[in-house]
GROMACS .gro file of C-alpha atoms in nm:
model
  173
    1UNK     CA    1   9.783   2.811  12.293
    2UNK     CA    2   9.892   3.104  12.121
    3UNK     CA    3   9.968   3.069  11.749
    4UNK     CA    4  10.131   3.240  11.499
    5UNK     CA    5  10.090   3.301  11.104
    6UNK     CA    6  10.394   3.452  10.862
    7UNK     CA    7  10.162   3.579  10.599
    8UNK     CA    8  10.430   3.696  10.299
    9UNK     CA    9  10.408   3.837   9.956
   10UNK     CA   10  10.719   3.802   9.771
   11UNK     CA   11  10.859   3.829   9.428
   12UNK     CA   12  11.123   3.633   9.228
   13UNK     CA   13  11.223   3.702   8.850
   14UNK     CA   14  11.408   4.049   8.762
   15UNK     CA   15  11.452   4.286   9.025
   16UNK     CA   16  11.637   4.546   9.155
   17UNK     CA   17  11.956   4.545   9.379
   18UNK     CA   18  12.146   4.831   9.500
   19UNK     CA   19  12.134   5.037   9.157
   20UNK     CA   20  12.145   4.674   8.917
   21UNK     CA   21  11.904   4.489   8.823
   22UNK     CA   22  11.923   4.102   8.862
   23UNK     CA   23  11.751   3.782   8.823
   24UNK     CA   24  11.651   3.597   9.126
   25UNK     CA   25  11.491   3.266   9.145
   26UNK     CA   26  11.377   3.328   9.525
   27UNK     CA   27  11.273   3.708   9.634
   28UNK     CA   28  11.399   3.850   9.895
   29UNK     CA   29  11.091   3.848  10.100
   30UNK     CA   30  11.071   3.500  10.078
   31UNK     CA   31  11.444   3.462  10.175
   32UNK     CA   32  11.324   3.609  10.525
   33UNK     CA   33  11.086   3.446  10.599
   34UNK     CA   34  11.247   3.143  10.522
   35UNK     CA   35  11.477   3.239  10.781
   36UNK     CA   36  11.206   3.308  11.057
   37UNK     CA   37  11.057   2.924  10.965
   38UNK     CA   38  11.437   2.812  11.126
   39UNK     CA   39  11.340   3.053  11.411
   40UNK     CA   40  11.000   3.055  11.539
   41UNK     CA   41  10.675   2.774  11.509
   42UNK     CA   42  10.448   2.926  11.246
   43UNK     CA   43  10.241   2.863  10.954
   44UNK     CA   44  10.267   3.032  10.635
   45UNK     CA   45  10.080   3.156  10.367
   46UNK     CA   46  10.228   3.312  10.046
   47UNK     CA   47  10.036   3.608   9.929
   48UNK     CA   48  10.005   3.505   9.536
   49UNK     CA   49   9.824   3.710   9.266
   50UNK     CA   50   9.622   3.504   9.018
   51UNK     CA   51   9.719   3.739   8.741
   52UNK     CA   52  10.126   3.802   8.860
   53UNK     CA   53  10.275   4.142   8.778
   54UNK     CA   54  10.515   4.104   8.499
   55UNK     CA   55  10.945   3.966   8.545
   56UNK     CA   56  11.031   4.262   8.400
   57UNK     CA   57  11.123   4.442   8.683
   58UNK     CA   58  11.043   4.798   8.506
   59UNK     CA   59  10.732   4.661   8.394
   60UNK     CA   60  10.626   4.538   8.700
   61UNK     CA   61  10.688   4.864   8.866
   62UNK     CA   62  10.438   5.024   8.633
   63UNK     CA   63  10.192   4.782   8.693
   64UNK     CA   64  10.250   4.817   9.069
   65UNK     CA   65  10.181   5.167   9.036
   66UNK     CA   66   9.888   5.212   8.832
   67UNK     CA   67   9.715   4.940   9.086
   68UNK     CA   68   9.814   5.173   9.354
   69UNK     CA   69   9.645   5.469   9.170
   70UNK     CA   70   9.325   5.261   9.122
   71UNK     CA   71   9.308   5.098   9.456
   72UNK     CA   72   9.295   4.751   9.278
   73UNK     CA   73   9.262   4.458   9.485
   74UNK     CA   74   9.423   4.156   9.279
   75UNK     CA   75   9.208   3.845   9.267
   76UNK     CA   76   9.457   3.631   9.470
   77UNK     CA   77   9.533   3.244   9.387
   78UNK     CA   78   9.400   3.106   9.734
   79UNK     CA   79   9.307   3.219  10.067
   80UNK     CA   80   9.323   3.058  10.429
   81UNK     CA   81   8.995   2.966  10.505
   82UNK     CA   82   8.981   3.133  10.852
   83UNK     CA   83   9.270   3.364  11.085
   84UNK     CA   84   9.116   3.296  11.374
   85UNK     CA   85   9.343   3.019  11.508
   86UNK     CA   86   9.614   3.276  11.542
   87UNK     CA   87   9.654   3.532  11.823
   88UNK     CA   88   9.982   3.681  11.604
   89UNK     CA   89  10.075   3.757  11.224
   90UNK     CA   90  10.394   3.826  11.117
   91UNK     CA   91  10.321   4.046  10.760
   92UNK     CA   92  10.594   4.053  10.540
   93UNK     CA   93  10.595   4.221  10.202
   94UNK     CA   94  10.865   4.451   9.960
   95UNK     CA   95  10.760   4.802  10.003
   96UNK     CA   96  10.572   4.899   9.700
   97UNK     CA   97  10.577   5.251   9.627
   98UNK     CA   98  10.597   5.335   9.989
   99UNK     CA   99  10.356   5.099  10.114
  100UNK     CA  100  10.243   4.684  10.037
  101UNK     CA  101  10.133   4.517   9.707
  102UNK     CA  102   9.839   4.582   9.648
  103UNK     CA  103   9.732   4.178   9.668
  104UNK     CA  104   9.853   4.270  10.081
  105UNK     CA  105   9.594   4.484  10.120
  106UNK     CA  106   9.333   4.213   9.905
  107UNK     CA  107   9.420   3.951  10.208
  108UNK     CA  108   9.448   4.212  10.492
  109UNK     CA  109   9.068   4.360  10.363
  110UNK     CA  110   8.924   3.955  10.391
  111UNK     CA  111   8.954   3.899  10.737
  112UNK     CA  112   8.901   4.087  11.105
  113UNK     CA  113   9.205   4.129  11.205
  114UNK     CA  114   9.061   4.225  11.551
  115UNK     CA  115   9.259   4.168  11.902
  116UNK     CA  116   9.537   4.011  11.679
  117UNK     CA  117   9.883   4.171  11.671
  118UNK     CA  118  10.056   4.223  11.348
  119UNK     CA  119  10.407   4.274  11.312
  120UNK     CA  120  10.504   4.460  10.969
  121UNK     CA  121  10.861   4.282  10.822
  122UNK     CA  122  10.932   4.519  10.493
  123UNK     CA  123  11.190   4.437  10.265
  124UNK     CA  124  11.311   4.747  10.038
  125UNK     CA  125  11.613   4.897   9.903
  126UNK     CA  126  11.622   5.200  10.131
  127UNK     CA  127  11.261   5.318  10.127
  128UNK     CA  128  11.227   5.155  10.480
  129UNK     CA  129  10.832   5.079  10.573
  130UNK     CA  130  10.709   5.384  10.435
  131UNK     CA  131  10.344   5.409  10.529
  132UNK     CA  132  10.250   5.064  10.504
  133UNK     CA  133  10.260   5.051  10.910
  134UNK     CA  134   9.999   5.339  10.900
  135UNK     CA  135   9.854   5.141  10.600
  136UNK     CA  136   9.763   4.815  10.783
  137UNK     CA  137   9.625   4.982  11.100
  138UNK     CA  138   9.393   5.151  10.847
  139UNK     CA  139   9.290   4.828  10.711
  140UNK     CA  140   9.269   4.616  10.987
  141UNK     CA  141   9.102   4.836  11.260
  142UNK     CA  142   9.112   4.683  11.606
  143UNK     CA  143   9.412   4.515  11.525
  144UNK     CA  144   9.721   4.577  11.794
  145UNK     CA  145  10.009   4.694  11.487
  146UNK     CA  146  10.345   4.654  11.651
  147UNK     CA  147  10.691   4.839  11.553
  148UNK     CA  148  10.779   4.715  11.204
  149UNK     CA  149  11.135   4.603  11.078
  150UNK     CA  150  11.295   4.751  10.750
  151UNK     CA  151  11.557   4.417  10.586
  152UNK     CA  152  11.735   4.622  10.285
  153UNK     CA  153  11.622   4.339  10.022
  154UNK     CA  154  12.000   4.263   9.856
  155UNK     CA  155  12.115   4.156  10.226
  156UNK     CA  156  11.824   3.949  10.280
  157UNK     CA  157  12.008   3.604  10.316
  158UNK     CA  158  12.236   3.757  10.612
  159UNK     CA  159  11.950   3.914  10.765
  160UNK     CA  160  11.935   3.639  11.032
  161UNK     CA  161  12.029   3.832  11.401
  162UNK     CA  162  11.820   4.093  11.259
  163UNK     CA  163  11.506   3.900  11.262
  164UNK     CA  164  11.584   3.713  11.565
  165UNK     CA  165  11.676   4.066  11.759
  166UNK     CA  166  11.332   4.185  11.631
  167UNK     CA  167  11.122   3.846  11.683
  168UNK     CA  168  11.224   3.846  12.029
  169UNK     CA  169  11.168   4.109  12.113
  170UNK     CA  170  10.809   4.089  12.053
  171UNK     CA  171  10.812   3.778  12.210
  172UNK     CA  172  10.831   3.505  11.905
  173UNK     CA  173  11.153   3.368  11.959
   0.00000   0.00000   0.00000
C-alpha cells in the first residue's frame, strides 16, 4: 500500500510578512502542513536544526545565507530511521534565498530518494520556488520531482483549496 511522508522545515519566532516583520508562534510552513494532516493520511517529520538559526528574523537571514555560501549541512536534531516505507514525499520548506534551508538539503543528502516522487510545497513572500525544484532533483537523483506549489507565507492559514487543488491533483487527496 502506497504511503506517504510530509517531510517540513518550518520556522516560528520573528519573521517577515508582506513588508513587516512579526512574531509568530507557529511558521507558516508548519501552518500548511497542518492543513494537509486534515487532508490526506501521512506521516510527518519536522526538519529541526540542532543548532536553530537565530528569532531575529534579520539575523537569521544572515545566518541562512552564509550557510548557503558554505554549503553547510546543519547537524539536524533527529532523523527517520529509514524512507523506504513511502512510495511519496510531500517536501515543504520557506524558500531560503531562492532555494531550501540548508538542514533540507542535510535530510534530502541522507537517504535514496530513488523511484519515490517528491512534491516541492514552498512557502515565500513572492520569491515563488526559486530553484529549489531544480535543487532537489540535483540531490536526490532518480527521484520522480513533480510540479511544485508556491503558498505566499502571510496567507498560509487560508491556503486550504490551494493545497487540496494541488494534492489532488497528484493524486493525494
Amino acid at each position: 500500500m502506497a504511503k506517504t511522508l510530509i517531510a517540513f522545515f518550518s520556522r516560528a519566532d520573528e519573521n517577515y510578512f508582506g513588508g513587516a516583520m512579526r512574531y509568530v508562534k507557529v511558521g507558516n510552513t508548519e501552518i500548511v502542513v497542518g492543513l494537509m494532516k486534515d487532508m490526506i493520511e501521512a506521516d510527518t517529520f519536522k526538519i529541526e536544526m540542532k543548532n536553530p538559526y537565530s528569532p531575529v528574523y534579520m539575523t537569521c537571514i544572515e545566518e541562512a545565507k552564509k550557510d548557503l555560501r558554505a554549503k553547510a549541512r546543519p547537524e539536524l536534531v533527529s532523523m527517520p530511521e529509514s524512507i523506504d516505507e513511502y512510495d511519496t514525499v510531500v517536501l515543504a520548506y520557506p524558500n531560503y534565498w531562492g532555494t531550501m534551508p540548508m538542514a533540507v538539503f542535510t535530510f534530502l543528502e541522507a537517504f535514496d530518494f530513488s523511484g519515490k516522487t517528491i512534491l516541492p510545497l514552498c512557502t515565500n513572500e513572492g520569491s515563488g520556488l526559486s530553484g529549489s525544484e531544480r535543487d532537489i532533483k540535483k540531490a536526490c537523483p532518480g527521484a520522480i520531482v513533480k510540479s511544485g506549489l508556491s503558498i505566499t507565507g502571510s496567507n498560509a492559514a487560508g491556503s486550504g483549496n490551494k493545497v487540496k487543488k494541488w494534492l489532488s491533483a497528484n493524486g493525494l487527496a
